[in-house]
Amino acid sequence: MSELLSLEEALARMLDRLQPLPTTTIAVDESLGRVLAEPIVAHVTMPPWDNSAMDGFAVQAADVVGATKRWPKTLRVVGESRAGHAPEVEVKAGEAVRILTGAMVPVGADAVVPVEETDALAGVADLPDAVTVHTPADRGANIRAAGSDLHQGDRLLEPGIRVSPAAVAVIVAAGHGAVRVHRRPRVAILATGDELVEAGAPLGPSQIHDSNAPAIAAQARLVGAEVRRLGIVRDTLSEVERRLAEGVAWADVVVASGGVSVGAHDVVKSAFERFGELDLWRVAIQPGKPLAFGRAVGPDGGHVLLFGLPGNPVSTFVTFELFVRPVLRCLSGDRDPLARDAVRARLASPMTKARDRRAFLRVVLEPDPGTPGGWLAVSAGGQGSHVLSALAAANGLAIIPEGVDGLPAGAAVDVWRLEGA
Ligand code: AMP
Ligand code: MG
């Protein structure tokens, strides 16, 4: 019950046997932030045909060899090609077709001369009878060749990647209107503590606002989870059990904050034990050592994961980042659930910590004036596990390993960038 686990060991136990959630098909327009369950294969070739990269004139390159401002070449304009309309004319020797960006290059043309390199007017203008070209053009100049972006059958995106705005564009361009993604994890959140009141409520004596549940909800949404709030629960076993039952009936993951220490009213651990197995208890990290993790059986017979995060707000935040986030990413089908955006930085000032634990200290990353391209990690304020103001000022977590009491100014550390900070 009272094992002291390394971070890696704790994570391995949490991620053990965890499978991505079932898949579902949704409109590409709704897919931002969702995780692909299938590779995206191009249905179409892009561009589908040679098209113009410029507004100008489609010509035969041979006709404009040696053209200059002084000795221009004049060509007969036989028609026009514009986007959305297949050209009805061909370009023969001595001829040109006015062409607009994205329009099909007419048969016979092998180069496009930009309008700025001719005597024609840019912008809205009648089709001229002739055009005078001031510059030579290489074959293929200003032509975007068919297939120069992608070919039908190309594998563009792999399963397990999260759909970005750019991915939305390429999925649609490749011919898809819908994509297969994993179901979003459902996260039920409860806050325990007799001292807690809802956001915005006036504070009575010995009361504080429940900031943990809203923060957990925000962190869960940032990794794409669907959130349900189970509210604030008093520190009694029966009440925690009752709300936990509600969560287990709906969620893939239940996250409780507070009540996991060894205090006289810390009932979360006992409530978890009534629902299922309690897997671990203490992890060698700072902040956030007291932590409960368990598995309950959901209504469909599958596992519901239970997290009891420590109540100190910074501990809650950090333990979510360390444990709940990778679990949610794994359930989402993310192919790399532990990946973090990290940089190497130098500490701007000495930082201290508990020797036996790995510390995740709140820092602001700033460009290092001493090292071009380098980063400086500046303490974001008080490092106590209750100091929300410093957490909110931080944009990174500096990691100081086990085995030292701290590090001096100038020491190199890994810093995780905080998403959304
Ligand atoms: P606990 O883990 O329940 O012993 O709580 C540890 C500290 O965190 C205490 O100071 C609590 O008042 C505070 N705390 C617990 N839950 C919350 C919460 N939901 N929001 C803000 N602070 C909390
Ligand atoms: Mg409490």
Coordinates of N, CA, C and O in Angstrom, one line a residue, residues 57-168:
F57 N 0.3 35.2 -69.0 CA 0.0 34.7 -70.3 C 0.7 33.4 -70.5 O 1.9 33.2 -70.2
A58 N -0.1 32.4 -70.9 CA 0.4 31.1 -71.2 C 1.0 31.1 -72.6 O 0.3 31.6 -73.5
V59 N 2.2 30.7 -72.8 CA 2.9 30.9 -74.0 C 3.7 29.6 -74.3 O 3.8 28.7 -73.5
Q60 N 4.3 29.6 -75.5 CA 5.4 28.6 -75.9 C 6.7 29.3 -75.6 O 7.0 30.4 -76.1
A61 N 7.5 28.7 -74.7 CA 8.7 29.3 -74.2 C 9.6 29.7 -75.4 O 10.3 30.7 -75.4
A62 N 9.6 28.9 -76.5 CA 10.4 29.1 -77.7 C 10.1 30.5 -78.3 O 10.9 31.1 -78.9
D63 N 8.8 30.9 -78.1 CA 8.4 32.2 -78.7 C 9.0 33.4 -78.0 O 8.9 34.6 -78.5
V64 N 9.4 33.3 -76.8 CA 9.9 34.5 -76.0 C 11.4 34.4 -75.7 O 11.9 35.2 -74.9
V65 N 12.1 33.5 -76.4 CA 13.5 33.4 -76.1 C 14.2 34.8 -76.5 O 13.8 35.4 -77.5
G66 N 15.0 35.3 -75.6 CA 15.7 36.5 -75.8 C 14.8 37.8 -75.7 O 15.3 38.9 -75.9
A67 N 13.6 37.7 -75.2 CA 12.8 38.9 -75.1 C 13.3 39.8 -74.0 O 13.8 39.3 -73.0
T68 N 13.3 41.1 -74.3 CA 13.8 42.1 -73.3 C 12.8 43.3 -73.4 O 12.0 43.4 -74.4
K69 N 13.0 44.3 -72.5 CA 12.2 45.5 -72.6 C 12.4 46.2 -73.9 O 11.5 46.7 -74.6
R70 N 13.7 46.2 -74.4 CA 14.1 46.9 -75.6 C 13.6 46.1 -76.8 O 13.2 46.7 -77.8
W71 N 13.8 44.8 -76.8 CA 13.4 43.9 -77.9 C 12.4 42.9 -77.5 O 12.6 41.7 -77.4
P72 N 11.2 43.4 -77.2 CA 10.1 42.5 -76.7 C 9.6 41.6 -77.9 O 9.9 41.9 -79.0
K73 N 8.8 40.6 -77.5 CA 8.2 39.7 -78.5 C 6.7 39.9 -78.4 O 6.1 40.0 -77.2
T74 N 6.0 40.1 -79.5 CA 4.6 40.3 -79.5 C 3.9 39.0 -79.9 O 4.3 38.4 -80.9
L75 N 2.9 38.6 -79.2 CA 2.1 37.4 -79.4 C 0.6 37.7 -79.6 O 0.2 38.7 -79.0
R76 N 0.0 36.9 -80.4 CA -1.5 37.1 -80.6 C -2.2 36.4 -79.5 O -1.9 35.3 -79.1
V77 N -3.1 37.2 -78.8 CA -3.9 36.6 -77.7 C -5.1 35.9 -78.2 O -6.0 36.6 -78.9
V78 N -5.2 34.6 -78.0 CA -6.3 33.8 -78.7 C -7.4 33.4 -77.7 O -8.4 32.8 -78.1
G79 N -7.3 33.8 -76.5 CA -8.4 33.4 -75.5 C -7.9 33.5 -74.1 O -6.8 34.1 -73.8
E80 N -8.6 32.9 -73.2 CA -8.4 33.1 -71.8 C -8.6 31.7 -71.1 O -9.4 30.9 -71.5
S81 N -7.8 31.5 -70.0 CA -8.1 30.4 -69.1 C -8.2 30.9 -67.7 O -7.3 31.6 -67.2
R82 N -9.3 30.6 -67.1 CA -9.5 31.1 -65.7 C -9.9 30.0 -64.8 O -10.4 29.0 -65.3
A83 N -9.7 30.2 -63.5 CA -10.0 29.1 -62.5 C -11.4 28.7 -62.6 O -12.3 29.5 -62.7
G84 N -11.7 27.4 -62.6 CA -13.0 26.9 -62.7 C -13.6 26.7 -64.1 O -14.7 26.2 -64.2
H85 N -12.8 27.0 -65.1 CA -13.3 26.9 -66.5 C -12.2 26.3 -67.3 O -11.1 26.8 -67.4
A86 N -12.5 25.1 -67.9 CA -11.5 24.5 -68.8 C -11.3 25.4 -70.0 O -12.2 25.8 -70.6
P87 N -10.0 25.6 -70.4 CA -9.8 26.5 -71.5 C -10.3 25.8 -72.8 O -10.1 24.6 -73.0
E88 N -10.8 26.6 -73.7 CA -11.3 26.1 -75.0 C -10.4 26.3 -76.1 O -10.6 25.8 -77.2
V89 N -9.3 26.9 -75.8 CA -8.3 27.2 -76.9 C -7.0 26.5 -76.6 O -6.7 26.2 -75.5
E90 N -6.2 26.4 -77.7 CA -4.8 25.9 -77.6 C -3.9 27.0 -77.8 O -4.3 28.0 -78.4
V91 N -2.6 26.8 -77.4 CA -1.6 27.8 -77.7 C -0.7 27.3 -78.8 O -0.1 26.2 -78.6
K92 N -0.7 28.0 -80.0 CA 0.2 27.6 -81.1 C 1.3 28.6 -81.1 O 1.3 29.6 -80.4
A93 N 2.3 28.3 -82.0 CA 3.5 29.2 -82.1 C 2.9 30.6 -82.4 O 2.0 30.8 -83.2
G94 N 3.5 31.6 -81.8 CA 3.1 33.0 -82.0 C 1.9 33.4 -81.2 O 1.5 34.6 -81.4
E95 N 1.4 32.5 -80.4 CA 0.1 32.8 -79.7 C 0.3 32.8 -78.2 O 1.2 32.2 -77.7
A96 N -0.7 33.5 -77.5 CA -0.7 33.4 -76.1 C -2.1 33.3 -75.6 O -3.0 33.7 -76.3
V97 N -2.3 32.8 -74.4 CA -3.7 32.7 -73.8 C -3.5 33.4 -72.4 O -2.6 33.1 -71.6
R98 N -4.4 34.4 -72.2 CA -4.4 35.1 -70.9 C -4.8 34.0 -69.9 O -5.8 33.3 -70.1
I99 N -4.1 34.0 -68.8 CA -4.3 32.9 -67.8 C -4.3 33.5 -66.4 O -3.6 34.5 -66.1
L100 N -5.1 33.0 -65.5 CA -5.2 33.5 -64.1 C -4.8 32.4 -63.1 O -4.7 31.2 -63.5
T101 N -4.4 32.8 -62.0 CA -3.8 31.9 -61.0 C -4.7 30.7 -60.7 O -5.9 30.9 -60.5
G102 N -4.2 29.5 -60.8 CA -5.0 28.3 -60.5 C -5.7 27.8 -61.7 O -6.3 26.7 -61.7
A103 N -5.7 28.5 -62.9 CA -6.4 28.0 -64.1 C -5.5 27.0 -64.8 O -4.3 27.0 -64.7
M104 N -6.2 26.1 -65.6 CA -5.6 25.1 -66.3 C -4.7 25.7 -67.4 O -5.1 26.6 -68.1
V105 N -3.5 25.1 -67.5 CA -2.6 25.6 -68.6 C -3.1 25.0 -69.9 O -3.3 23.8 -70.0
P106 N -3.4 25.8 -70.9 CA -4.0 25.2 -72.1 C -3.0 24.3 -72.9 O -1.8 24.5 -72.7
V107 N -3.5 23.4 -73.7 CA -2.7 22.6 -74.5 C -1.8 23.4 -75.4 O -2.2 24.5 -75.9
G108 N -0.6 23.0 -75.5 CA 0.4 23.8 -76.4 C 1.3 24.7 -75.6 O 2.4 24.9 -76.0
A109 N 0.8 25.3 -74.5 CA 1.6 26.2 -73.7 C 2.6 25.4 -72.9 O 2.3 24.3 -72.4
D110 N 3.8 25.9 -72.7 CA 4.7 25.3 -71.8 C 5.4 26.2 -70.8 O 6.3 25.9 -70.1
A111 N 4.8 27.5 -70.7 CA 5.4 28.4 -69.7 C 4.3 29.5 -69.5 O 3.4 29.7 -70.4
V112 N 4.4 30.2 -68.4 CA 3.5 31.3 -68.1 C 4.4 32.5 -67.8 O 5.3 32.5 -67.0
V113 N 4.1 33.6 -68.5 CA 4.8 34.9 -68.3 C 3.9 35.7 -67.4 O 2.7 36.0 -67.8
P114 N 4.4 36.2 -66.3 CA 3.6 37.0 -65.4 C 3.1 38.3 -66.1 O 3.9 38.8 -66.9
V115 N 1.9 38.7 -65.7 CA 1.4 39.9 -66.4 C 2.3 41.1 -66.2 O 2.4 42.0 -67.1
E116 N 3.0 41.2 -65.1 CA 4.0 42.3 -64.8 C 5.1 42.3 -65.8 O 5.8 43.4 -66.0
E117 N 5.4 41.2 -66.5 CA 6.5 41.2 -67.5 C 5.9 41.4 -68.9 O 6.6 41.0 -69.9
T118 N 4.7 42.0 -69.0 CA 4.1 42.2 -70.3 C 3.6 43.7 -70.4 O 3.6 44.4 -69.3
D119 N 3.1 44.1 -71.5 CA 2.5 45.4 -71.6 C 1.0 45.4 -71.2 O 0.3 46.4 -71.2
A120 N 0.5 44.2 -70.8 CA -1.0 44.1 -70.5 C -1.2 44.7 -69.1 O -0.3 44.8 -68.3
L121 N -2.4 45.1 -68.9 CA -2.8 45.7 -67.6 C -3.0 44.6 -66.6 O -3.7 43.6 -66.9
A122 N -2.5 44.8 -65.4 CA -2.8 43.8 -64.3 C -4.2 44.2 -63.8 O -4.7 45.3 -64.0
G123 N -4.9 43.3 -63.2 CA -6.2 43.5 -62.6 C -7.3 43.4 -63.7 O -7.0 42.8 -64.7
V124 N -8.4 44.0 -63.3 CA -9.6 43.8 -64.2 C -9.3 44.5 -65.5 O -9.1 45.7 -65.5
A125 N -9.4 43.8 -66.7 CA -9.1 44.5 -68.0 C -9.7 43.6 -69.0 O -9.9 42.4 -68.9
D126 N -10.1 44.2 -70.2 CA -10.6 43.4 -71.3 C -9.5 42.6 -71.9 O -8.3 42.9 -71.7
L127 N -9.9 41.5 -72.5 CA -8.9 40.7 -73.2 C -8.3 41.4 -74.3 O -9.0 41.9 -75.2
P128 N -6.9 41.6 -74.3 CA -6.3 42.3 -75.4 C -6.2 41.4 -76.7 O -6.3 40.2 -76.5
D129 N -6.0 42.0 -77.8 CA -5.8 41.2 -79.0 C -4.4 40.7 -79.1 O -4.1 39.6 -79.7
A130 N -3.4 41.4 -78.5 CA -2.0 41.0 -78.6 C -1.4 41.4 -77.3 O -1.9 42.3 -76.5
V131 N -0.3 40.7 -77.0 CA 0.5 41.0 -75.8 C 2.0 41.1 -76.1 O 2.4 40.3 -76.9
T132 N 2.6 42.1 -75.5 CA 4.1 42.2 -75.7 C 4.8 41.8 -74.5 O 4.5 42.2 -73.4
V133 N 5.7 40.8 -74.7 CA 6.4 40.2 -73.6 C 7.8 40.7 -73.5 O 8.5 40.7 -74.5
H134 N 8.2 41.1 -72.3 CA 9.5 41.7 -72.0 C 10.6 40.8 -71.6 O 11.7 41.3 -71.2
T135 N 10.2 39.6 -71.3 CA 11.2 38.7 -70.7 C 11.1 37.3 -71.2 O 10.0 36.9 -71.6
P136 N 12.2 36.6 -71.2 CA 12.1 35.2 -71.6 C 11.5 34.3 -70.5 O 11.4 34.8 -69.4
A137 N 11.1 33.1 -70.8 CA 10.5 32.2 -69.8 C 11.1 30.8 -70.1 O 11.1 30.4 -71.2
D138 N 11.6 30.2 -69.0 CA 12.0 28.8 -69.2 C 10.8 27.9 -69.3 O 9.7 28.3 -68.9
R139 N 11.0 26.8 -70.0 CA 9.9 25.8 -70.1 C 9.4 25.5 -68.7 O 10.3 25.2 -67.8
G140 N 8.2 25.5 -68.4 CA 7.7 25.1 -67.1 C 7.6 26.3 -66.1 O 7.1 26.2 -65.0
A141 N 8.1 27.5 -66.6 CA 8.1 28.6 -65.7 C 6.7 29.0 -65.2 O 5.7 29.1 -66.0
N142 N 6.5 29.2 -63.9 CA 5.2 29.6 -63.3 C 4.1 28.6 -63.5 O 2.9 29.0 -63.5
I143 N 4.5 27.4 -63.8 CA 3.4 26.3 -64.0 C 3.6 25.3 -62.8 O 4.7 24.9 -62.5
R144 N 2.5 25.1 -62.1 CA 2.4 24.1 -61.0 C 2.0 22.8 -61.6 O 0.9 22.6 -62.1
A145 N 3.0 21.9 -61.7 CA 2.7 20.6 -62.5 C 1.7 19.7 -61.8 O 1.6 19.7 -60.5
A146 N 0.9 19.0 -62.5 CA 0.0 18.1 -62.0 C 0.8 17.1 -61.1 O 1.9 16.7 -61.4
G147 N 0.2 16.9 -59.9 CA 0.9 15.9 -58.9 C 2.1 16.5 -58.2 O 2.7 15.8 -57.5
S148 N 2.3 17.8 -58.4 CA 3.5 18.3 -57.7 C 3.3 18.5 -56.2 O 4.2 18.7 -55.4
D149 N 2.0 18.4 -55.7 CA 1.7 18.4 -54.3 C 1.6 16.9 -53.8 O 2.3 16.4 -53.0
L150 N 0.6 16.2 -54.4 CA 0.4 14.8 -53.9 C -0.3 14.0 -55.1 O -0.9 14.6 -56.0
H151 N 0.0 12.7 -55.0 CA -0.6 11.8 -55.9 C -1.6 10.9 -55.3 O -1.5 10.5 -54.1
Q152 N -2.6 10.6 -56.1 CA -3.6 9.6 -55.6 C -2.9 8.4 -55.1 O -2.0 7.9 -55.7
G153 N -3.3 7.9 -53.9 CA -2.7 6.7 -53.4 C -1.6 7.1 -52.4 O -1.1 6.2 -51.6
D154 N -1.1 8.3 -52.4 CA -0.1 8.7 -51.4 C -0.6 8.6 -50.0 O -1.8 8.9 -49.7
R155 N 0.2 8.1 -49.1 CA -0.1 8.0 -47.7 C 0.3 9.3 -47.0 O 1.5 9.6 -47.0
L156 N -0.6 10.1 -46.6 CA -0.3 11.5 -46.2 C -0.2 11.7 -44.7 O 0.7 12.4 -44.2
L157 N -1.0 11.0 -43.9 CA -1.0 11.1 -42.4 C -1.2 9.8 -41.8 O -1.9 8.9 -42.4
E158 N -0.5 9.5 -40.7 CA -0.5 8.2 -40.1 C -1.5 8.2 -39.0 O -1.8 9.2 -38.3
P159 N -2.1 7.0 -38.7 CA -2.9 6.8 -37.5 C -2.2 7.2 -36.3 O -1.0 7.0 -36.2
G160 N -2.9 7.8 -35.3 CA -2.2 8.2 -34.0 C -1.8 9.6 -34.0 O -1.3 10.1 -33.0
I161 N -2.0 10.3 -35.1 CA -1.6 11.7 -35.1 C -2.9 12.5 -34.8 O -4.0 12.2 -35.1
R162 N -2.6 13.7 -34.1 CA -3.7 14.6 -33.8 C -4.0 15.5 -34.9 O -3.0 16.1 -35.5
V163 N -5.2 15.7 -35.3 CA -5.5 16.5 -36.5 C -5.2 18.0 -36.2 O -5.8 18.6 -35.2
S164 N -4.4 18.6 -36.9 CA -4.0 20.0 -36.8 C -4.8 20.8 -37.9 O -5.4 20.2 -38.8
P165 N -4.8 22.2 -37.8 CA -5.5 22.9 -38.8 C -4.9 22.6 -40.2 O -5.7 22.5 -41.2
A166 N -3.6 22.4 -40.3 CA -3.0 22.1 -41.6 C -3.5 20.7 -42.1 O -3.7 20.5 -43.3
A167 N -3.6 19.8 -41.1 CA -4.1 18.4 -41.5 C -5.5 18.5 -42.0 O -5.8 17.8 -43.0
V168 N -6.3 19.3 -41.4 CA -7.7 19.5 -41.9 C -7.6 19.9 -43.4 O -8.3 19.3 -44.2

